[in-house]
Structures are given as C-alpha cells and as structure tokens.
Amino acid sequence: MAEVVLKKVSKLFDKNIVAVDSVNVTVKDKEFIVLVGPSGCGKSTTLRMIAGLEEISAGEIYIDGRLVNDVPPKDRDIAMVFQNYALYPHMTIYDNMAFGLKLRKYPKDKIRQRVEETAEILSITGLLKRKPKVLSGGQRQRVAVGRAIVRRPKVFLFDEPLSNLDAKLRVQMRAEISKLHQQLKSTMIYVTHDQVEAMTMGDRIVVMKDGKVHQLDTPLNLYHHPVNKFVAGFIGSPAMNFLTCRVAKNGKFKLMDGKIEIPVPEKYQEKISVYVGKQVFLGIRPEDIYLPEKAFGVTEKLSLRNEVEVVEPMGNEVYIYLKTGAHNIIARLTADSLPKSGSQIDLIFDLSKMHLFDSDTENRIV
Amino acid sequence: MTKRLLLYSALIIFAVFFFYPFLWMVVTTFRPEADIGALSILPARVTLENYIAVFRKIPILRAFFNSLLVSVSVTAGVLAFCSMAGYALSRLKFRGRNAIFFLILFTMMLPFQITLIPQYLLMVKFHWVNTYLALIIPFTMSAFGIILFRQHFLTIPQDLIDAARIDGCSEMHILFRILWPLSVPTLVTVGILTFMTIWNDVLWPIIVIRNQDLMTMPQLVTLFAVGGRAEGLLGLKLASATLLALPIVVAYSFFQRYFIESMATSGLKS
C-alpha cells in the first residue's frame, strides 16, 4: 500500500515568501491525483517536497506510512518524470533507463530484463541504443516515463510532463499515461496547469492557488460544485462567466445587474435571503447559454439581448464572445449557430444551472 | 577579390613576422656555433652537437619527467577540486555561498607576486621546500577554474540533477557521472590552460626547488641558459629552448581545436 499523506505541509522561501501554505492532502493507494492551479500556486513545490528535492518548512509527509521529511529522494521509493524529460544526454536510452537500477546494484541480467520489459510496454524497444538528442519530443517523453517505471517505485510523480509536446501528441500521451496507471496500479501524483489534463486524467483533483488547497474532489464534483469563485473559474474551458449582481427583494429574492432583473430559482431563495442589499457573483457556464430555438426544456430562464463581438467556430461547436451590459460573456453554442460579429442576438441563460458566490469571501452560496 | 588578396598578403606578412624567429631558432640549433650569426633559414652545415651537449650538460630528460609529473598532477587536481567547488557554489544551498564566491573572485585580482612570500614561508613550515609537493599542492585549486566550472554548471538544467538524485546518485556521483560528461569543453579549457601555465612556470620552481633532480624543464633550461652553464654558447641555449618548447608544440598540434575554443570560452589572453 502506497498512500501519500501531507499533513499541514508548508514551504517558505527566504523565510517570508509562502510558496505552500499548510497543505493537507491524502493520496490513496493506487490513486491518480492531479495537482492543478495557475503558475506560482505551489503545485510543483508540493510535488518536489514529496520527492524530497525541496526541504519542508513545516508539516509532515508520509509515504506508505513512513515519515519521509528527512529521507533523501533516493530512499523514498519514488520516481519522477520531469517537464523537460531530464534524460542524461551522454547516455543511450538503455543506459538512461538502467542507470537507477545500476546505482541500486541490481544484477546485470535483471536490469536487462526490466529495461526490455519496460521498453516493450512503451513501444520504445527500437530506441534503446540511441542517444536522447536524436529522439523526438514524444519519444523522449516515453523514455522519461520508462525510466520512471523501470524501477517499479511505490509512487510516481509527474511534473507537467506533457507541457513540451504539441497539442495532438499531448492528447495521445494523456491517454497513454492513464492506460499505464490502470496497468501498473500504482499511486500517481501529477502536476499540471492544464485543467483539461486534470479533468481527463485524475481520479481526484487538488485545485491550488497562492500555496493553498482550494478544493480536493473528483473532476465532476469540481465542475458542478466548485467551492469558490476561483475553482469555478479555473475548472472548465471556456471559463465560467461571472456577473456582479445585487440581491434585492421584490416579493421574491432576485438579482439586479444594473437594469437587468434576474429571477432566482425557487430552490435557492432561502439561501440568498441573507444577502439582501449585498453584492454577489453570479456564475454561469458557457454551455448553459442557448439560442432561443435551442433552449429545449430550460425552465428557469433569463432572456437577454447581447452584442456579438467575436465568433470562434471550433468545428464541433462555436464560441461566441458577447457584450451584455457592462459584462463580457462567452457562450458555447452548437456548430450550426454562426451569428455575425457586431450583430445583436437574444440568448437564453439556464438559471437552474447558476452558481452564486459571496462577493467578500468568494465562497459558494449555491 | 583584390580585397581578399590584400588581406591574405597582410596575413602572410604577419605570419612570417611571427614565425620567422621561431623557425630561425630551431634551424640555428642544427648549426655549428661558428655559423650562428647567419640569418638565413637554410643552414650551410648541419650538426647535432648542440643537442648532444645539452643532454650531456644538464639532466633534461629528468626535468622533462618532473615537468610532466607536476603539470599532470596539478591539472588533475585542478579539474577534480575546482569542479567540486564549482558544483558546490552553483548547486548546493548553504549559508555564505555568494560571499565565498565573491571572495574567490577577489583572489583573482591579487597578483601572484603578492602571495609569493607568504606561500614560500608556508612551504618552509610544511617542510615541502625541495619536494614535488611544493610544486603541486599550492596550485591544485584555482579561482579561475572554480569560476569557469561554476558558470558552466549553472547552465545545466536543475531537472537533470534532480533526476540523478532521485535515481540514487550521491553528490559525487552527480558531479562525476552526470556533470563531467556534459562539461567536456570546460574540462578541456581548464585542463589546457592549467597545464600550459604550470608547464611554463619558472618563478615558483626557482624559489622552492634547489635540487637539480627535482627541477622542472623551464627552470632547468632558464638556469642553464642564463646561469652560465651554457658557457655563452648560443647554440646550446637555443637547443635547450627548443627542447622546452617541443612538448607544447606537440600538445598544441593535438589539441589545437580545443585550445582555440578554450581561448574563446575563457575570454582570456594567455
């Protein structure tokens, strides 16, 4: 069992710059967990602390039940795949993969067997005699993964391993790493800034910002029930739209955005009652906005007239950038909807899917 | 075309200007003493008597061995120790790291002559005068080498070092098994410059070595040429100077490419 536990782990640089702030995460055995967040959120630092490459300022890290705070990286039984692959340029692919085993004094025949088996899994057998510089980005990536799995460690750490690949290869490698996880059944911790990678690969996702964990949940829970405005805006592409509104009461509770009156669905009435007179953020995902003729079955709705600023046809769908009052909004419509830039169109907002966030704390209200 | 012709003509003139004295020296060593005044390149009579006399009068082969031993030992020491220091200063985190680096930089500003006497006194205290240790140990660390290694190691991605650490490398393993193979140009640069400096050094050996059997080649040749043992015979002096230059010329012909690269890398005139 290779559970990784982080208890109140913090990292301070230069004694006062907080990179990681009291992080509590438990990565279950055989789980694929993704740390995601914008640049500088502390996700890579957290991973490097798990690897032992960065000292911990406070807190405790356990790998497989053992406190590893003062254990050097080589004795933590982990392997890591780096963003720029970090293959040894002067060694052949075989030697790159065998290096860790050689240092651990494995017998030669055992090393050969392990390397060949791993190369087989990753379809890199033909590359074993080559040097890294003659390999393509995708091949180097495979070798880097191979170097990690050849040691059969308890925990795999991935530090943005797909960032240097082109979009197509990234999608392919994403699936391969997921497949590998199912095959190896090991604990994997994966760092990325790409929320699509996080959503598609992780059993659970840790969303971080400013060194803090904002939410740790399954991908779908993050998407449908973000705990705050940051998570709501970070997860999902295109990002969630936010409108700043004031809560008013005129018989029922409703939201006022300038002159626009937005009805609040019945189920949210009670929760919103304490916010009368205050500002809140209304969040609505681009796919919850429809053209009137496509808004089948939308019961709680708001119809607004918008000015189309930019149209981005993606082939299977269209992103429309709109100006609604003082707000800029993105709608994700079906591919057959191609309004002209500069035109005025009516759109239906599905209010039953609305998210509301406190304007002070940015925490979720509903 | 005319421009190129002019350029090449100028280059040839300069080349002759630089090369002629050296060629004349070499040719003159094969002339009998009576013919030495001639400025022509082709000798009228050829003789080996100058070389035979040099070999008879001074232990030049022994001095050659001494020079080789000292230069190789110092070069090996500089490569090992300076790369260790360069690695520590570039990649290990410890208090006062930058202060130490600047202190090392500062030592480069000091002319050797300033530390000459304290260093000699140290040799006396250690009882190293008249031993190989006096020729080797004080030079196995050089600020120049440390700085060059440090700057080079800073260009190597940290991820590579981290990967090695996770693979199970100790710091020494990282240095010698990962960084060294990636630092061949720097190793060659520091190696060549150190070897040349030590090989050509005269002042320090003259101060710490009096036993003729321990003398380095430049020391022995200098003492021979200017110390009166050549008996004022120019042919003998030139023959000993040619023998002194020979290993460097041979080494240069082998490492010419690296030598030019090293000059370009270090940005130093030697």
Short mmCIF file of C-alpha atoms in Angstrom, two decimals, chain A:
data_model
loop_
_atom_site.label_atom_id
_atom_site.label_comp_id
_atom_site.label_asym_id
_atom_site.label_seq_id
_atom_site.Cartn_x
_atom_site.Cartn_y
_atom_site.Cartn_z
CA MET A 1 0.00 0.00 0.00
CA ALA A 2 1.48 3.33 -1.04
CA GLU A 3 -0.59 6.05 0.47
CA VAL A 4 0.90 9.54 0.44
CA VAL A 5 -0.15 11.81 3.27
CA LEU A 6 0.65 15.51 3.54
CA LYS A 7 -0.09 16.96 6.96
CA LYS A 8 -0.02 20.74 7.27
CA VAL A 9 2.88 20.92 4.84
CA SER A 10 4.28 24.40 4.25
CA LYS A 11 7.16 25.83 2.30
CA LEU A 12 8.68 29.22 2.83
CA PHE A 13 11.31 30.69 0.56
CA ASP A 14 13.69 33.25 2.06
CA LYS A 15 11.86 32.86 5.38
CA ASN A 16 8.91 35.05 4.37
CA ILE A 17 7.67 34.07 0.91
CA VAL A 18 4.98 31.45 1.39
CA ALA A 19 5.02 29.04 -1.54
CA VAL A 20 2.93 26.30 0.07
CA ASP A 21 0.64 27.06 2.97
CA SER A 22 -0.39 24.29 5.34
CA VAL A 23 -1.46 21.76 2.74
CA ASN A 24 -3.39 18.69 3.90
CA VAL A 25 -3.83 16.02 1.25
CA THR A 26 -4.18 12.25 1.46
CA VAL A 27 -3.44 10.42 -1.75
CA LYS A 28 -4.95 6.97 -1.52
CA ASP A 29 -3.15 3.84 -2.60
CA LYS A 30 -3.30 3.31 -6.39
CA GLU A 31 -4.97 6.68 -6.82
CA PHE A 32 -4.21 9.06 -9.68
CA ILE A 33 -4.30 12.51 -8.17
CA VAL A 34 -3.70 15.72 -10.07
CA LEU A 35 -2.42 18.96 -8.58
CA VAL A 36 -3.65 21.80 -10.72
CA GLY A 37 -3.52 25.55 -10.49
CA PRO A 38 -2.13 28.66 -12.16
CA SER A 39 1.61 29.41 -12.31
CA GLY A 40 3.08 30.08 -8.91
CA CYS A 41 0.30 28.33 -7.00
CA GLY A 42 2.74 25.96 -5.28
CA LYS A 43 1.81 22.74 -7.06
CA SER A 44 5.31 21.95 -8.33
CA THR A 45 6.85 22.91 -5.00
CA THR A 46 4.44 20.50 -3.28
CA LEU A 47 5.46 17.74 -5.68
CA ARG A 48 9.15 18.49 -5.17
CA MET A 49 8.65 18.30 -1.41
CA ILE A 50 7.05 14.87 -1.82
CA ALA A 51 10.04 13.88 -3.97
CA GLY A 52 12.48 15.20 -1.38
CA LEU A 53 14.00 17.72 -3.78
CA GLU A 54 12.78 20.62 -1.69
CA GLU A 55 13.06 20.88 2.07
CA ILE A 56 9.83 21.14 4.04
CA SER A 57 9.49 24.28 6.17
CA ALA A 58 6.71 22.82 8.31
CA GLY A 59 4.45 19.79 8.44
CA GLU A 60 4.88 16.11 7.74
CA ILE A 61 4.93 13.93 4.65
CA TYR A 62 4.28 10.20 4.89
CA ILE A 63 4.84 7.74 2.07
CA ASP A 64 3.47 4.28 2.69
CA GLY A 65 3.07 5.08 6.36
CA ARG A 66 6.68 6.21 6.81
CA LEU A 67 7.56 9.77 7.77
CA VAL A 68 9.90 10.91 4.99
CA ASN A 69 10.64 14.52 5.98
CA ASP A 70 14.35 13.80 6.35
CA VAL A 71 14.64 10.88 3.94
CA PRO A 72 16.72 11.64 0.82
CA PRO A 73 14.96 11.32 -2.56
CA LYS A 74 16.70 8.08 -3.49
CA ASP A 75 15.38 6.33 -0.38
CA ARG A 76 11.74 7.41 -0.75
CA ASP A 77 10.93 4.75 -3.34
CA ILE A 78 9.55 7.26 -5.78
CA ALA A 79 10.18 8.05 -9.43
CA MET A 80 9.63 11.34 -11.15
CA VAL A 81 9.00 12.44 -14.71
CA PHE A 82 10.11 15.99 -15.42
CA GLN A 83 8.71 18.63 -17.73
CA ASN A 84 11.82 18.72 -19.91
CA TYR A 85 12.28 14.93 -19.58
CA ALA A 86 15.70 15.32 -17.90
CA LEU A 87 17.26 12.44 -19.81
CA TYR A 88 21.03 12.12 -19.45
CA PRO A 89 22.26 13.37 -22.86
CA HIS A 90 25.52 11.40 -22.77
CA MET A 91 23.88 8.03 -22.17
CA THR A 92 21.96 5.78 -24.54
CA ILE A 93 18.27 5.22 -23.88
CA TYR A 94 19.12 1.80 -22.42
CA ASP A 95 21.64 3.36 -20.03
CA ASN A 96 19.23 6.13 -19.13
CA MET A 97 16.65 3.58 -18.10
CA ALA A 98 19.15 1.26 -16.44
CA PHE A 99 21.00 3.98 -14.51
CA GLY A 100 18.81 3.93 -11.41
CA LEU A 101 18.92 0.13 -11.24
CA LYS A 102 22.72 0.08 -11.69
CA LEU A 103 23.13 2.50 -8.80
CA ARG A 104 20.96 0.21 -6.70
CA LYS A 105 23.31 -2.66 -7.60
CA TYR A 106 20.80 -4.81 -9.43
CA PRO A 107 22.36 -7.79 -11.24
CA LYS A 108 23.03 -7.15 -14.94
CA ASP A 109 20.61 -9.75 -16.29
CA LYS A 110 17.84 -8.44 -14.05
CA ILE A 111 18.48 -4.90 -15.32
CA ARG A 112 18.37 -6.05 -18.92
CA GLN A 113 15.12 -7.93 -18.31
CA ARG A 114 13.48 -4.96 -16.59
CA VAL A 115 14.57 -2.45 -19.24
CA GLU A 116 13.44 -4.66 -22.09
CA GLU A 117 10.08 -5.34 -20.46
CA THR A 118 9.51 -1.64 -19.88
CA ALA A 119 10.62 -0.74 -23.39
CA GLU A 120 8.11 -3.27 -24.68
CA ILE A 121 5.26 -1.69 -22.69
CA LEU A 122 6.12 1.77 -24.03
CA SER A 123 6.97 0.64 -27.60
CA ILE A 124 10.49 2.05 -27.43
CA THR A 125 12.46 -1.18 -27.89
CA GLY A 126 13.89 0.09 -31.17
CA LEU A 127 15.27 3.20 -29.50
CA LEU A 128 17.33 1.57 -26.77
CA LYS A 129 20.70 2.05 -28.47
CA ARG A 130 20.11 5.68 -29.42
CA LYS A 131 21.01 8.85 -27.59
CA PRO A 132 18.26 11.23 -26.41
CA LYS A 133 19.23 14.03 -28.82
CA VAL A 134 18.11 12.02 -31.88
CA LEU A 135 14.67 11.32 -30.39
CA SER A 136 11.52 13.34 -30.99
CA GLY A 137 9.70 15.05 -28.12
CA GLY A 138 7.15 12.27 -27.89
CA GLN A 139 9.80 9.55 -27.86
CA ARG A 140 11.80 11.36 -25.17
CA GLN A 141 8.62 11.60 -23.16
CA ARG A 142 8.13 7.84 -23.37
CA VAL A 143 11.72 7.23 -22.34
CA ALA A 144 11.28 9.55 -19.36
CA VAL A 145 8.21 7.58 -18.33
CA GLY A 146 10.11 4.35 -18.97
CA ARG A 147 12.96 5.47 -16.75
CA ALA A 148 10.42 6.04 -14.01
CA ILE A 149 8.52 2.77 -14.30
CA VAL A 150 11.56 0.54 -14.76
CA ARG A 151 12.31 0.92 -11.04
CA ARG A 152 8.77 -0.06 -10.05
CA PRO A 153 8.54 2.56 -7.34
CA LYS A 154 5.70 2.90 -4.86
CA VAL A 155 4.79 6.37 -6.07
CA PHE A 156 5.11 8.08 -9.44
CA LEU A 157 5.44 11.83 -9.60
CA PHE A 158 4.81 13.73 -12.82
CA ASP A 159 5.79 17.39 -13.09
CA GLU A 160 3.95 18.83 -16.11
CA PRO A 161 5.27 16.04 -18.32
CA LEU A 162 3.20 16.94 -21.37
CA SER A 163 3.79 20.69 -21.47
CA ASN A 164 6.50 20.50 -24.11
CA LEU A 165 4.52 18.36 -26.53
CA ASP A 166 2.34 19.60 -29.36
CA ALA A 167 -1.44 19.51 -28.88
CA LYS A 168 -2.03 16.27 -30.76
CA LEU A 169 0.75 14.35 -29.06
CA ARG A 170 -0.40 15.69 -25.72
CA VAL A 171 -3.83 14.17 -26.15
CA GLN A 172 -2.27 10.86 -27.18
CA MET A 173 0.19 10.77 -24.28
CA ARG A 174 -2.55 11.77 -21.87
CA ALA A 175 -4.44 8.61 -22.75
CA GLU A 176 -1.26 6.53 -22.58
CA ILE A 177 -0.39 7.70 -19.10
CA SER A 178 -3.94 6.96 -17.95
CA LYS A 179 -3.66 3.49 -19.51
CA LEU A 180 -0.33 2.98 -17.80
CA HIS A 181 -1.90 3.87 -14.48
CA GLN A 182 -4.55 1.22 -14.96
CA GLN A 183 -1.87 -1.28 -15.96
CA LEU A 184 0.60 -0.55 -13.16
CA LYS A 185 -1.97 0.10 -10.46
CA SER A 186 0.41 2.45 -8.62
CA THR A 187 -0.09 5.69 -6.81
CA MET A 188 0.47 8.59 -9.17
CA ILE A 189 0.69 12.29 -8.39
CA TYR A 190 0.53 14.51 -11.41
CA VAL A 191 1.13 18.25 -11.64
CA THR A 192 -0.27 20.35 -14.44
CA HIS A 193 -1.56 23.84 -15.10
CA ASP A 194 -3.85 22.48 -17.78
CA GLN A 195 -7.29 21.88 -16.34
CA VAL A 196 -8.26 19.68 -19.30
CA GLU A 197 -5.42 17.30 -18.41
CA ALA A 198 -6.52 17.40 -14.79
CA MET A 199 -10.16 16.68 -15.62
CA THR A 200 -9.42 13.84 -18.02
CA MET A 201 -6.71 12.05 -16.06
CA GLY A 202 -7.32 12.45 -12.35
CA ASP A 203 -9.32 10.21 -10.06
CA ARG A 204 -9.34 13.27 -7.85
CA ILE A 205 -8.02 16.77 -8.37
CA VAL A 206 -6.39 19.18 -5.96
CA VAL A 207 -7.00 22.76 -7.04
CA MET A 208 -4.38 25.11 -5.65
CA LYS A 209 -3.86 28.84 -5.60
CA ASP A 210 -1.39 31.01 -3.66
CA GLY A 211 0.01 27.92 -1.95
CA LYS A 212 -3.34 26.83 -0.57
CA VAL A 213 -5.58 23.92 -1.47
CA HIS A 214 -8.90 25.39 -2.55
CA GLN A 215 -10.69 22.14 -3.29
CA LEU A 216 -9.87 18.44 -3.41
CA ASP A 217 -12.54 16.48 -5.20
CA THR A 218 -13.44 14.32 -8.16
CA PRO A 219 -13.38 16.05 -11.56
CA LEU A 220 -17.16 16.13 -11.90
CA ASN A 221 -17.72 17.43 -8.40
CA LEU A 222 -15.22 20.20 -9.05
CA TYR A 223 -17.03 21.10 -12.21
CA HIS A 224 -20.55 21.03 -10.85
CA HIS A 225 -19.95 22.04 -7.24
CA PRO A 226 -16.95 24.38 -7.09
CA VAL A 227 -16.40 25.61 -3.53
CA ASN A 228 -15.46 29.12 -4.58
CA LYS A 229 -15.24 31.54 -7.46
CA PHE A 230 -11.60 30.68 -8.19
CA VAL A 231 -12.29 26.96 -8.63
CA ALA A 232 -15.41 27.73 -10.66
CA GLY A 233 -13.42 29.97 -12.97
CA PHE A 234 -10.39 27.71 -13.21
CA ILE A 235 -12.14 24.44 -13.98
CA GLY A 236 -13.91 24.37 -17.32
CA SER A 237 -12.96 25.67 -20.74
CA PRO A 238 -14.05 28.24 -21.78
CA ALA A 239 -14.16 29.53 -18.23
CA MET A 240 -17.35 30.22 -16.31
CA ASN A 241 -18.94 33.66 -16.88
CA PHE A 242 -19.34 35.90 -13.86
CA LEU A 243 -21.82 38.76 -13.44
CA THR A 244 -21.69 41.08 -10.47
CA CYS A 245 -25.22 41.47 -9.12
CA ARG A 246 -27.02 42.96 -6.15
CA VAL A 247 -29.54 40.86 -4.23
CA ALA A 248 -32.95 42.55 -3.99
CA LYS A 249 -36.34 41.59 -2.67
CA ASN A 250 -39.48 42.43 -4.51
CA GLY A 251 -41.86 39.76 -3.37
CA LYS A 252 -39.25 37.14 -4.17
CA PHE A 253 -35.49 37.44 -3.97
CA LYS A 254 -33.87 38.37 -7.22
CA LEU A 255 -30.58 39.65 -8.60
CA MET A 256 -30.15 43.07 -10.10
CA ASP A 257 -27.44 43.75 -12.63
CA GLY A 258 -27.94 47.39 -13.46
CA LYS A 259 -31.36 47.45 -15.02
CA ILE A 260 -31.40 43.72 -15.72
CA GLU A 261 -33.56 41.78 -13.33
CA ILE A 262 -32.51 38.17 -12.84
CA PRO A 263 -35.00 35.85 -11.11
CA VAL A 264 -33.56 33.44 -8.58
CA PRO A 265 -34.84 29.85 -8.82
CA GLU A 266 -37.17 28.72 -6.01
CA LYS A 267 -34.66 26.22 -4.61
CA TYR A 268 -32.10 28.99 -3.96
CA GLN A 269 -34.50 31.53 -2.43
CA GLU A 270 -33.79 30.63 1.18
CA LYS A 271 -30.02 30.66 0.88
CA ILE A 272 -29.97 34.02 -0.85
CA SER A 273 -32.22 35.68 1.71
CA VAL A 274 -29.36 36.77 3.98
CA TYR A 275 -27.65 38.60 1.12
CA VAL A 276 -30.35 41.22 0.50
CA GLY A 277 -28.69 44.52 -0.38
CA LYS A 278 -25.32 42.89 -0.82
CA GLN A 279 -23.28 42.12 -3.89
CA VAL A 280 -22.85 38.55 -5.14
CA PHE A 281 -21.22 36.95 -8.16
CA LEU A 282 -23.49 35.06 -10.48
CA GLY A 283 -21.65 32.31 -12.34
CA ILE A 284 -22.94 30.68 -15.47
CA ARG A 285 -21.07 28.24 -17.65
CA PRO A 286 -20.82 28.99 -21.40
CA GLU A 287 -22.68 25.76 -22.25
CA ASP A 288 -25.66 26.83 -20.11
CA ILE A 289 -26.40 29.67 -22.55
CA TYR A 290 -28.59 28.85 -25.55
CA LEU A 291 -30.12 30.38 -28.64
CA PRO A 292 -33.88 30.68 -28.03
CA GLU A 293 -34.70 27.99 -30.62
CA LYS A 294 -32.31 25.53 -28.91
CA ALA A 295 -33.37 26.13 -25.32
CA PHE A 296 -35.46 22.98 -25.07
CA GLY A 297 -36.64 22.14 -21.58
CA VAL A 298 -34.99 25.15 -19.94
CA THR A 299 -37.48 26.10 -17.24
CA GLU A 300 -35.69 28.66 -15.12
CA LYS A 301 -34.52 31.08 -17.74
CA LEU A 302 -33.44 34.60 -18.44
CA SER A 303 -33.56 36.04 -21.91
CA LEU A 304 -31.04 38.76 -22.73
CA ARG A 305 -30.17 40.70 -25.83
CA ASN A 306 -26.40 40.69 -26.46
CA GLU A 307 -23.99 42.19 -28.91
CA VAL A 308 -21.79 39.64 -30.67
CA GLU A 309 -18.15 40.74 -30.56
CA VAL A 310 -16.20 37.74 -31.82
CA VAL A 311 -17.23 34.38 -33.26
CA GLU A 312 -14.86 31.42 -32.94
CA PRO A 313 -16.02 28.38 -34.90
CA MET A 314 -14.33 25.24 -33.50
CA GLY A 315 -15.86 22.80 -35.96
CA ASN A 316 -17.94 20.81 -33.49
CA GLU A 317 -19.11 23.91 -31.61
CA VAL A 318 -18.89 27.71 -31.68
CA TYR A 319 -17.60 30.08 -29.01
CA ILE A 320 -19.36 33.45 -29.10
CA TYR A 321 -17.86 36.42 -27.25
CA LEU A 322 -20.67 38.75 -26.21
CA LYS A 323 -21.13 42.12 -24.61
CA THR A 324 -24.01 42.15 -22.14
CA GLY A 325 -24.37 45.49 -20.40
CA ALA A 326 -21.07 46.01 -18.62
CA HIS A 327 -20.11 42.32 -18.83
CA ASN A 328 -18.17 40.26 -21.32
CA ILE A 329 -19.66 36.81 -21.70
CA ILE A 330 -18.71 33.67 -23.60
CA ALA A 331 -21.38 31.31 -24.89
CA ARG A 332 -20.70 27.85 -26.22
CA LEU A 333 -23.24 27.09 -28.93
CA THR A 334 -23.79 24.24 -31.35
CA ALA A 335 -21.80 24.28 -34.58
CA ASP A 336 -24.78 25.32 -36.73
CA SER A 337 -25.15 28.61 -34.84
CA LEU A 338 -22.98 31.19 -36.57
CA PRO A 339 -24.13 34.73 -35.74
CA LYS A 340 -22.26 37.60 -37.35
CA SER A 341 -19.82 39.76 -35.40
CA GLY A 342 -21.44 43.07 -34.48
CA SER A 343 -24.98 41.68 -34.67
CA GLN A 344 -27.47 41.67 -31.79
CA ILE A 345 -28.82 38.30 -30.68
CA ASP A 346 -31.14 37.05 -27.97
CA LEU A 347 -29.78 34.33 -25.73
CA ILE A 348 -31.36 32.21 -23.02
CA PHE A 349 -29.47 31.71 -19.73
CA ASP A 350 -30.38 28.50 -17.92
CA LEU A 351 -30.73 29.81 -14.37
CA SER A 352 -31.28 26.36 -12.86
CA LYS A 353 -27.53 25.82 -13.50
CA MET A 354 -26.49 29.14 -11.96
CA HIS A 355 -23.77 29.38 -9.31
CA LEU A 356 -23.71 32.14 -6.74
CA PHE A 357 -20.64 33.29 -4.84
CA ASP A 358 -20.22 35.65 -1.91
CA SER A 359 -18.54 38.84 -3.14
CA ASP A 360 -16.40 39.19 0.03
CA THR A 361 -15.20 35.64 0.62
CA GLU A 362 -15.81 34.42 -2.94
CA ASN A 363 -17.14 31.22 -1.37
CA ARG A 364 -20.04 29.35 -2.89
CA ILE A 365 -23.55 30.33 -1.78
CA VAL A 366 -25.45 27.99 -4.08
#
